[in-house]
Amino acid sequence: MMGIIRDKNTNRENFVFYADRIIRLLVEEGLNHLPVVETTILTPTGQEYQGVEFQGRICGVSIIRAGESMEQGLRDVCRSVRIGKILIQRDEETALPKLYYSKFPPDIATRYCLLLDPALATGGSAMKAIEVLIDHGVPEERILFVNLICCPEGITAVTDKFPAIKVVTAEIDGGLNEKKYIVPGLGDFGCRYYGTD
Ligand code: URA
């Protein structure tokens, strides 16, 4: 599936279809990393089964725009999940990532947060988004950054600054090119998913 979405000849319909399948797998994997408590279940055969149960609460936070493509995958797995949003863009004057908009569930500080952005490139927007979540009271160790593709530069930048966060990804690529695209990569995820230039 990663081969299909990386292929420059893949049309938009297939790109969206396979990206959605990967996103669903990533969300399921992300949920596997949340803490659980042991619980005893009685099955219809009258036998006990030692299971586990998730006791916390989660929410999604998508980084606009590409991160919004991952919201449905989260909803498919967690019915009625709350989803916050963050818009970060490069400040024209300073060239640094700047927060333009954010909206979160009011009790976000008590939830595990799945931060959604398909590509971890330089880590600039991810670090800004994590900073905003921490400012809203979310402990670093309750943030799970979910992406489809990343590179060593981004992973190092994010985990050096926030060592307690977890990153769940589908593939780690070689690095970044001069335009800060991940290589070999898949191009601009948002443009390919939404069919824009
Ligand atoms: N965002 C993308 O969509 N692709 C990259 O390669 C880097 C950032």
PDB file of C-alpha atoms and ligand atoms in Angstrom:
ATOM      1  CA  MET A   1       0.000   0.000   0.000  1.00  0.00           C
ATOM      2  CA  MET A   2       2.889   2.376   0.692  1.00  0.00           C
ATOM      3  CA  GLY A   3       4.223   1.529  -2.775  1.00  0.00           C
ATOM      4  CA  ILE A   4       0.909   2.533  -4.330  1.00  0.00           C
ATOM      5  CA  ILE A   5       0.646   5.897  -2.572  1.00  0.00           C
ATOM      6  CA  ARG A   6       4.314   6.710  -3.277  1.00  0.00           C
ATOM      7  CA  ASP A   7       3.945   5.995  -6.999  1.00  0.00           C
ATOM      8  CA  LYS A   8       3.716   9.281  -8.927  1.00  0.00           C
ATOM      9  CA  ASN A   9       1.422   7.590 -11.458  1.00  0.00           C
ATOM     10  CA  THR A  10      -1.192   6.618  -8.867  1.00  0.00           C
ATOM     11  CA  ASN A  11      -4.429   8.499  -9.531  1.00  0.00           C
ATOM     12  CA  ARG A  12      -6.249  10.415  -6.829  1.00  0.00           C
ATOM     13  CA  GLU A  13      -8.948   7.811  -6.292  1.00  0.00           C
ATOM     14  CA  ASN A  14      -6.380   5.110  -5.534  1.00  0.00           C
ATOM     15  CA  PHE A  15      -4.225   7.484  -3.525  1.00  0.00           C
ATOM     16  CA  VAL A  16      -7.157   8.299  -1.219  1.00  0.00           C
ATOM     17  CA  PHE A  17      -8.311   4.667  -1.007  1.00  0.00           C
ATOM     18  CA  TYR A  18      -4.911   3.271  -0.001  1.00  0.00           C
ATOM     19  CA  ALA A  19      -3.948   6.224   2.186  1.00  0.00           C
ATOM     20  CA  ASP A  20      -7.230   5.702   4.089  1.00  0.00           C
ATOM     21  CA  ARG A  21      -6.424   2.003   4.569  1.00  0.00           C
ATOM     22  CA  ILE A  22      -2.962   2.843   5.930  1.00  0.00           C
ATOM     23  CA  ILE A  23      -4.401   5.543   8.196  1.00  0.00           C
ATOM     24  CA  ARG A  24      -6.843   3.062   9.694  1.00  0.00           C
ATOM     25  CA  LEU A  25      -3.989   0.640  10.462  1.00  0.00           C
ATOM     26  CA  LEU A  26      -1.953   3.450  12.029  1.00  0.00           C
ATOM     27  CA  VAL A  27      -4.830   4.541  14.239  1.00  0.00           C
ATOM     28  CA  GLU A  28      -5.362   0.954  15.413  1.00  0.00           C
ATOM     29  CA  GLU A  29      -1.627   0.649  16.134  1.00  0.00           C
ATOM     30  CA  GLY A  30      -1.655   3.968  17.970  1.00  0.00           C
ATOM     31  CA  LEU A  31      -4.456   2.765  20.223  1.00  0.00           C
ATOM     32  CA  ASN A  32      -2.333  -0.301  21.059  1.00  0.00           C
ATOM     33  CA  HIS A  33       0.152   2.019  22.760  1.00  0.00           C
ATOM     34  CA  LEU A  34      -2.324   3.421  25.257  1.00  0.00           C
ATOM     35  CA  PRO A  35      -2.291   1.980  28.774  1.00  0.00           C
ATOM     36  CA  VAL A  36      -4.884  -0.649  29.725  1.00  0.00           C
ATOM     37  CA  VAL A  37      -6.033  -2.348  32.912  1.00  0.00           C
ATOM     38  CA  GLU A  38      -6.605  -6.082  33.257  1.00  0.00           C
ATOM     39  CA  THR A  39     -10.195  -7.215  33.389  1.00  0.00           C
ATOM     40  CA  THR A  40     -11.964 -10.584  33.739  1.00  0.00           C
ATOM     41  CA  ILE A  41     -14.671 -11.299  31.180  1.00  0.00           C
ATOM     42  CA  LEU A  42     -17.287 -14.050  31.281  1.00  0.00           C
ATOM     43  CA  THR A  43     -17.791 -15.615  27.839  1.00  0.00           C
ATOM     44  CA  PRO A  44     -21.012 -17.314  26.578  1.00  0.00           C
ATOM     45  CA  THR A  45     -19.410 -20.721  27.351  1.00  0.00           C
ATOM     46  CA  GLY A  46     -19.422 -19.833  31.054  1.00  0.00           C
ATOM     47  CA  GLN A  47     -15.618 -19.528  31.120  1.00  0.00           C
ATOM     48  CA  GLU A  48     -13.565 -16.582  32.223  1.00  0.00           C
ATOM     49  CA  TYR A  49     -11.258 -14.714  29.873  1.00  0.00           C
ATOM     50  CA  GLN A  50      -8.483 -12.460  31.138  1.00  0.00           C
ATOM     51  CA  GLY A  51      -8.752  -9.394  28.961  1.00  0.00           C
ATOM     52  CA  VAL A  52      -7.721  -5.781  29.077  1.00  0.00           C
ATOM     53  CA  GLU A  53      -9.713  -2.610  28.958  1.00  0.00           C
ATOM     54  CA  PHE A  54      -8.794   0.941  28.055  1.00  0.00           C
ATOM     55  CA  GLN A  55      -9.881   3.205  30.869  1.00  0.00           C
ATOM     56  CA  GLY A  56      -8.693   6.573  29.651  1.00  0.00           C
ATOM     57  CA  ARG A  57     -10.296   8.898  27.165  1.00  0.00           C
ATOM     58  CA  ILE A  58      -8.844  10.024  23.883  1.00  0.00           C
ATOM     59  CA  CYS A  59      -9.234  12.820  21.402  1.00  0.00           C
ATOM     60  CA  GLY A  60      -7.810  13.523  17.975  1.00  0.00           C
ATOM     61  CA  VAL A  61      -6.066  16.748  17.013  1.00  0.00           C
ATOM     62  CA  SER A  62      -5.490  17.307  13.312  1.00  0.00           C
ATOM     63  CA  ILE A  63      -2.969  19.719  11.890  1.00  0.00           C
ATOM     64  CA  ILE A  64      -4.822  21.595   9.113  1.00  0.00           C
ATOM     65  CA  ARG A  65      -4.912  20.846   6.175  1.00  0.00           C
ATOM     66  CA  ALA A  66      -3.321  17.458   5.470  1.00  0.00           C
ATOM     67  CA  GLY A  67      -3.995  16.149   8.986  1.00  0.00           C
ATOM     68  CA  GLU A  68      -7.731  16.474   8.397  1.00  0.00           C
ATOM     69  CA  SER A  69      -7.465  13.584   5.934  1.00  0.00           C
ATOM     70  CA  MET A  70      -6.795  11.327   8.939  1.00  0.00           C
ATOM     71  CA  GLU A  71      -9.897  12.309  10.901  1.00  0.00           C
ATOM     72  CA  GLN A  72     -12.258   9.798   9.273  1.00  0.00           C
ATOM     73  CA  GLY A  73      -9.832   6.938   9.966  1.00  0.00           C
ATOM     74  CA  LEU A  74      -9.915   7.875  13.629  1.00  0.00           C
ATOM     75  CA  ARG A  75     -13.731   8.174  13.624  1.00  0.00           C
ATOM     76  CA  ASP A  76     -14.063   4.767  11.951  1.00  0.00           C
ATOM     77  CA  VAL A  77     -12.298   3.216  14.920  1.00  0.00           C
ATOM     78  CA  CYS A  78     -13.456   5.477  17.771  1.00  0.00           C
ATOM     79  CA  ARG A  79     -17.113   6.362  17.323  1.00  0.00           C
ATOM     80  CA  SER A  80     -17.989   9.940  18.307  1.00  0.00           C
ATOM     81  CA  VAL A  81     -14.367  10.787  19.123  1.00  0.00           C
ATOM     82  CA  ARG A  82     -13.760  14.460  19.790  1.00  0.00           C
ATOM     83  CA  ILE A  83     -11.431  16.121  17.295  1.00  0.00           C
ATOM     84  CA  GLY A  84      -9.581  19.380  17.818  1.00  0.00           C
ATOM     85  CA  LYS A  85      -7.780  21.346  15.116  1.00  0.00           C
ATOM     86  CA  ILE A  86      -4.617  23.370  14.804  1.00  0.00           C
ATOM     87  CA  LEU A  87      -3.604  25.635  11.927  1.00  0.00           C
ATOM     88  CA  ILE A  88       0.088  26.406  11.759  1.00  0.00           C
ATOM     89  CA  GLN A  89       1.796  28.243   8.952  1.00  0.00           C
ATOM     90  CA  ARG A  90       5.206  29.680   8.279  1.00  0.00           C
ATOM     91  CA  ASP A  91       5.462  33.286   9.422  1.00  0.00           C
ATOM     92  CA  GLU A  92       6.530  35.314   6.375  1.00  0.00           C
ATOM     93  CA  GLU A  93       8.782  37.604   8.441  1.00  0.00           C
ATOM     94  CA  THR A  94      10.500  35.157  10.775  1.00  0.00           C
ATOM     95  CA  ALA A  95      10.178  31.972   8.645  1.00  0.00           C
ATOM     96  CA  LEU A  96       9.203  30.192  11.857  1.00  0.00           C
ATOM     97  CA  PRO A  97       6.043  28.093  12.282  1.00  0.00           C
ATOM     98  CA  LYS A  98       3.277  30.295  13.658  1.00  0.00           C
ATOM     99  CA  LEU A  99      -0.036  29.306  15.254  1.00  0.00           C
ATOM    100  CA  TYR A 100      -3.015  30.803  13.389  1.00  0.00           C
ATOM    101  CA  TYR A 101      -5.938  28.886  14.893  1.00  0.00           C
ATOM    102  CA  SER A 102      -6.692  26.175  17.424  1.00  0.00           C
ATOM    103  CA  LYS A 103      -9.846  24.674  18.889  1.00  0.00           C
ATOM    104  CA  PHE A 104      -9.869  21.795  21.344  1.00  0.00           C
ATOM    105  CA  PRO A 105     -12.313  19.827  23.500  1.00  0.00           C
ATOM    106  CA  PRO A 106     -12.551  21.770  26.803  1.00  0.00           C
ATOM    107  CA  ASP A 107     -11.256  18.803  28.834  1.00  0.00           C
ATOM    108  CA  ILE A 108      -8.330  18.060  26.505  1.00  0.00           C
ATOM    109  CA  ALA A 109      -5.890  18.119  29.438  1.00  0.00           C
ATOM    110  CA  THR A 110      -7.475  14.906  30.784  1.00  0.00           C
ATOM    111  CA  ARG A 111      -7.323  13.009  27.478  1.00  0.00           C
ATOM    112  CA  TYR A 112      -4.765  11.047  25.474  1.00  0.00           C
ATOM    113  CA  CYS A 113      -4.201  13.010  22.250  1.00  0.00           C
ATOM    114  CA  LEU A 114      -3.643  11.474  18.849  1.00  0.00           C
ATOM    115  CA  LEU A 115      -1.936  14.229  16.890  1.00  0.00           C
ATOM    116  CA  LEU A 116      -2.652  13.711  13.189  1.00  0.00           C
ATOM    117  CA  ASP A 117      -0.411  14.833  10.323  1.00  0.00           C
ATOM    118  CA  PRO A 118       0.487  12.520   7.417  1.00  0.00           C
ATOM    119  CA  ALA A 119       4.107  13.632   6.988  1.00  0.00           C
ATOM    120  CA  LEU A 120       6.811  14.388   9.556  1.00  0.00           C
ATOM    121  CA  ALA A 121       9.394  16.324   7.543  1.00  0.00           C
ATOM    122  CA  THR A 122      11.425  19.007   9.384  1.00  0.00           C
ATOM    123  CA  GLY A 123       9.191  18.666  12.461  1.00  0.00           C
ATOM    124  CA  GLY A 124       8.527  22.435  12.561  1.00  0.00           C
ATOM    125  CA  SER A 125       4.717  22.282  12.619  1.00  0.00           C
ATOM    126  CA  ALA A 126       4.640  19.141  14.748  1.00  0.00           C
ATOM    127  CA  MET A 127       6.792  20.787  17.423  1.00  0.00           C
ATOM    128  CA  LYS A 128       4.637  23.903  17.380  1.00  0.00           C
ATOM    129  CA  ALA A 129       1.480  21.754  17.651  1.00  0.00           C
ATOM    130  CA  ILE A 130       2.917  19.759  20.569  1.00  0.00           C
ATOM    131  CA  GLU A 131       3.885  23.026  22.273  1.00  0.00           C
ATOM    132  CA  VAL A 132       0.271  24.252  21.909  1.00  0.00           C
ATOM    133  CA  LEU A 133      -1.107  20.994  23.352  1.00  0.00           C
ATOM    134  CA  ILE A 134       1.269  21.227  26.312  1.00  0.00           C
ATOM    135  CA  ASP A 135       0.176  24.858  26.847  1.00  0.00           C
ATOM    136  CA  HIS A 136      -3.390  23.505  27.061  1.00  0.00           C
ATOM    137  CA  GLY A 137      -2.349  21.148  29.845  1.00  0.00           C
ATOM    138  CA  VAL A 138      -1.829  17.910  27.911  1.00  0.00           C
ATOM    139  CA  PRO A 139       1.141  16.063  29.439  1.00  0.00           C
ATOM    140  CA  GLU A 140       3.807  15.246  26.863  1.00  0.00           C
ATOM    141  CA  GLU A 141       3.571  11.521  27.601  1.00  0.00           C
ATOM    142  CA  ARG A 142      -0.108  11.520  26.614  1.00  0.00           C
ATOM    143  CA  ILE A 143       0.603  12.721  23.083  1.00  0.00           C
ATOM    144  CA  LEU A 144       0.859  10.196  20.264  1.00  0.00           C
ATOM    145  CA  PHE A 145       1.955  11.628  16.941  1.00  0.00           C
ATOM    146  CA  VAL A 146       0.524   9.567  14.078  1.00  0.00           C
ATOM    147  CA  ASN A 147       1.903   9.942  10.539  1.00  0.00           C
ATOM    148  CA  LEU A 148       2.271   7.860   7.368  1.00  0.00           C
ATOM    149  CA  ILE A 149       5.763   8.901   6.471  1.00  0.00           C
ATOM    150  CA  CYS A 150       8.646  10.516   8.300  1.00  0.00           C
ATOM    151  CA  CYS A 151      12.412  11.007   8.136  1.00  0.00           C
ATOM    152  CA  PRO A 152      15.317  10.972  10.606  1.00  0.00           C
ATOM    153  CA  GLU A 153      15.588  14.802  10.671  1.00  0.00           C
ATOM    154  CA  GLY A 154      11.980  15.179  11.797  1.00  0.00           C
ATOM    155  CA  ILE A 155      12.078  12.333  14.298  1.00  0.00           C
ATOM    156  CA  THR A 156      15.275  13.688  15.884  1.00  0.00           C
ATOM    157  CA  ALA A 157      13.961  17.257  16.079  1.00  0.00           C
ATOM    158  CA  VAL A 158      10.651  16.223  17.668  1.00  0.00           C
ATOM    159  CA  THR A 159      11.951  13.594  20.071  1.00  0.00           C
ATOM    160  CA  ASP A 160      14.963  15.700  21.187  1.00  0.00           C
ATOM    161  CA  LYS A 161      12.575  18.467  22.205  1.00  0.00           C
ATOM    162  CA  PHE A 162       9.784  16.216  23.500  1.00  0.00           C
ATOM    163  CA  PRO A 163      11.354  12.917  24.567  1.00  0.00           C
ATOM    164  CA  ALA A 164       8.165  11.588  26.187  1.00  0.00           C
ATOM    165  CA  ILE A 165       5.907  11.703  23.129  1.00  0.00           C
ATOM    166  CA  LYS A 166       5.336   8.611  21.001  1.00  0.00           C
ATOM    167  CA  VAL A 167       5.540   8.583  17.215  1.00  0.00           C
ATOM    168  CA  VAL A 168       3.540   5.990  15.293  1.00  0.00           C
ATOM    169  CA  THR A 169       4.492   5.873  11.620  1.00  0.00           C
ATOM    170  CA  ALA A 170       4.233   3.583   8.609  1.00  0.00           C
ATOM    171  CA  GLU A 171       7.711   4.229   7.155  1.00  0.00           C
ATOM    172  CA  ILE A 172      10.923   6.123   7.910  1.00  0.00           C
ATOM    173  CA  ASP A 173      12.498   7.510   4.734  1.00  0.00           C
ATOM    174  CA  GLY A 174      16.076   8.521   3.987  1.00  0.00           C
ATOM    175  CA  GLY A 175      15.869  12.273   4.574  1.00  0.00           C
ATOM    176  CA  LEU A 176      14.818  15.626   3.162  1.00  0.00           C
ATOM    177  CA  ASN A 177      15.668  17.250  -0.162  1.00  0.00           C
ATOM    178  CA  GLU A 178      16.561  20.944  -0.634  1.00  0.00           C
ATOM    179  CA  LYS A 179      12.867  21.850  -0.798  1.00  0.00           C
ATOM    180  CA  LYS A 180      12.262  20.046   2.523  1.00  0.00           C
ATOM    181  CA  TYR A 181      10.272  17.247   0.914  1.00  0.00           C
ATOM    182  CA  ILE A 182      10.785  13.770   2.315  1.00  0.00           C
ATOM    183  CA  VAL A 183      12.759  11.528  -0.088  1.00  0.00           C
ATOM    184  CA  PRO A 184      12.005   9.155  -1.655  1.00  0.00           C
ATOM    185  CA  GLY A 185       8.696  10.264  -0.144  1.00  0.00           C
ATOM    186  CA  LEU A 186       5.330  10.606  -1.798  1.00  0.00           C
ATOM    187  CA  GLY A 187       5.244  14.282  -2.780  1.00  0.00           C
ATOM    188  CA  ASP A 188       2.798  16.664  -1.176  1.00  0.00           C
ATOM    189  CA  PHE A 189       0.337  14.462   0.700  1.00  0.00           C
ATOM    190  CA  GLY A 190      -2.342  17.151   1.086  1.00  0.00           C
ATOM    191  CA  CYS A 191      -2.323  18.066  -2.612  1.00  0.00           C
ATOM    192  CA  ARG A 192      -2.513  14.437  -3.704  1.00  0.00           C
ATOM    193  CA  TYR A 193      -5.274  13.607  -1.205  1.00  0.00           C
ATOM    194  CA  TYR A 194      -7.418  16.662  -1.913  1.00  0.00           C
ATOM    195  CA  GLY A 195      -6.576  16.947  -5.617  1.00  0.00           C
ATOM    196  CA  THR A 196      -5.076  20.433  -5.490  1.00  0.00           C
ATOM    197  CA  ASP A 197      -1.830  21.987  -6.756  1.00  0.00           C
TER     198      ASP A 197
HETATM  199  N1  URA B   1       4.652  17.278   3.615  1.00  0.00           N
HETATM  200  C1  URA B   1       4.318  16.418   2.606  1.00  0.00           C
HETATM  201  O1  URA B   1       3.159  16.250   2.256  1.00  0.00           O
HETATM  202  N2  URA B   1       5.323  15.767   1.986  1.00  0.00           N
HETATM  203  C2  URA B   1       6.616  15.919   2.305  1.00  0.00           C
HETATM  204  O2  URA B   1       7.475  15.287   1.700  1.00  0.00           O
HETATM  205  C3  URA B   1       6.928  16.820   3.358  1.00  0.00           C
HETATM  206  C4  URA B   1       5.926  17.479   3.995  1.00  0.00           C
END
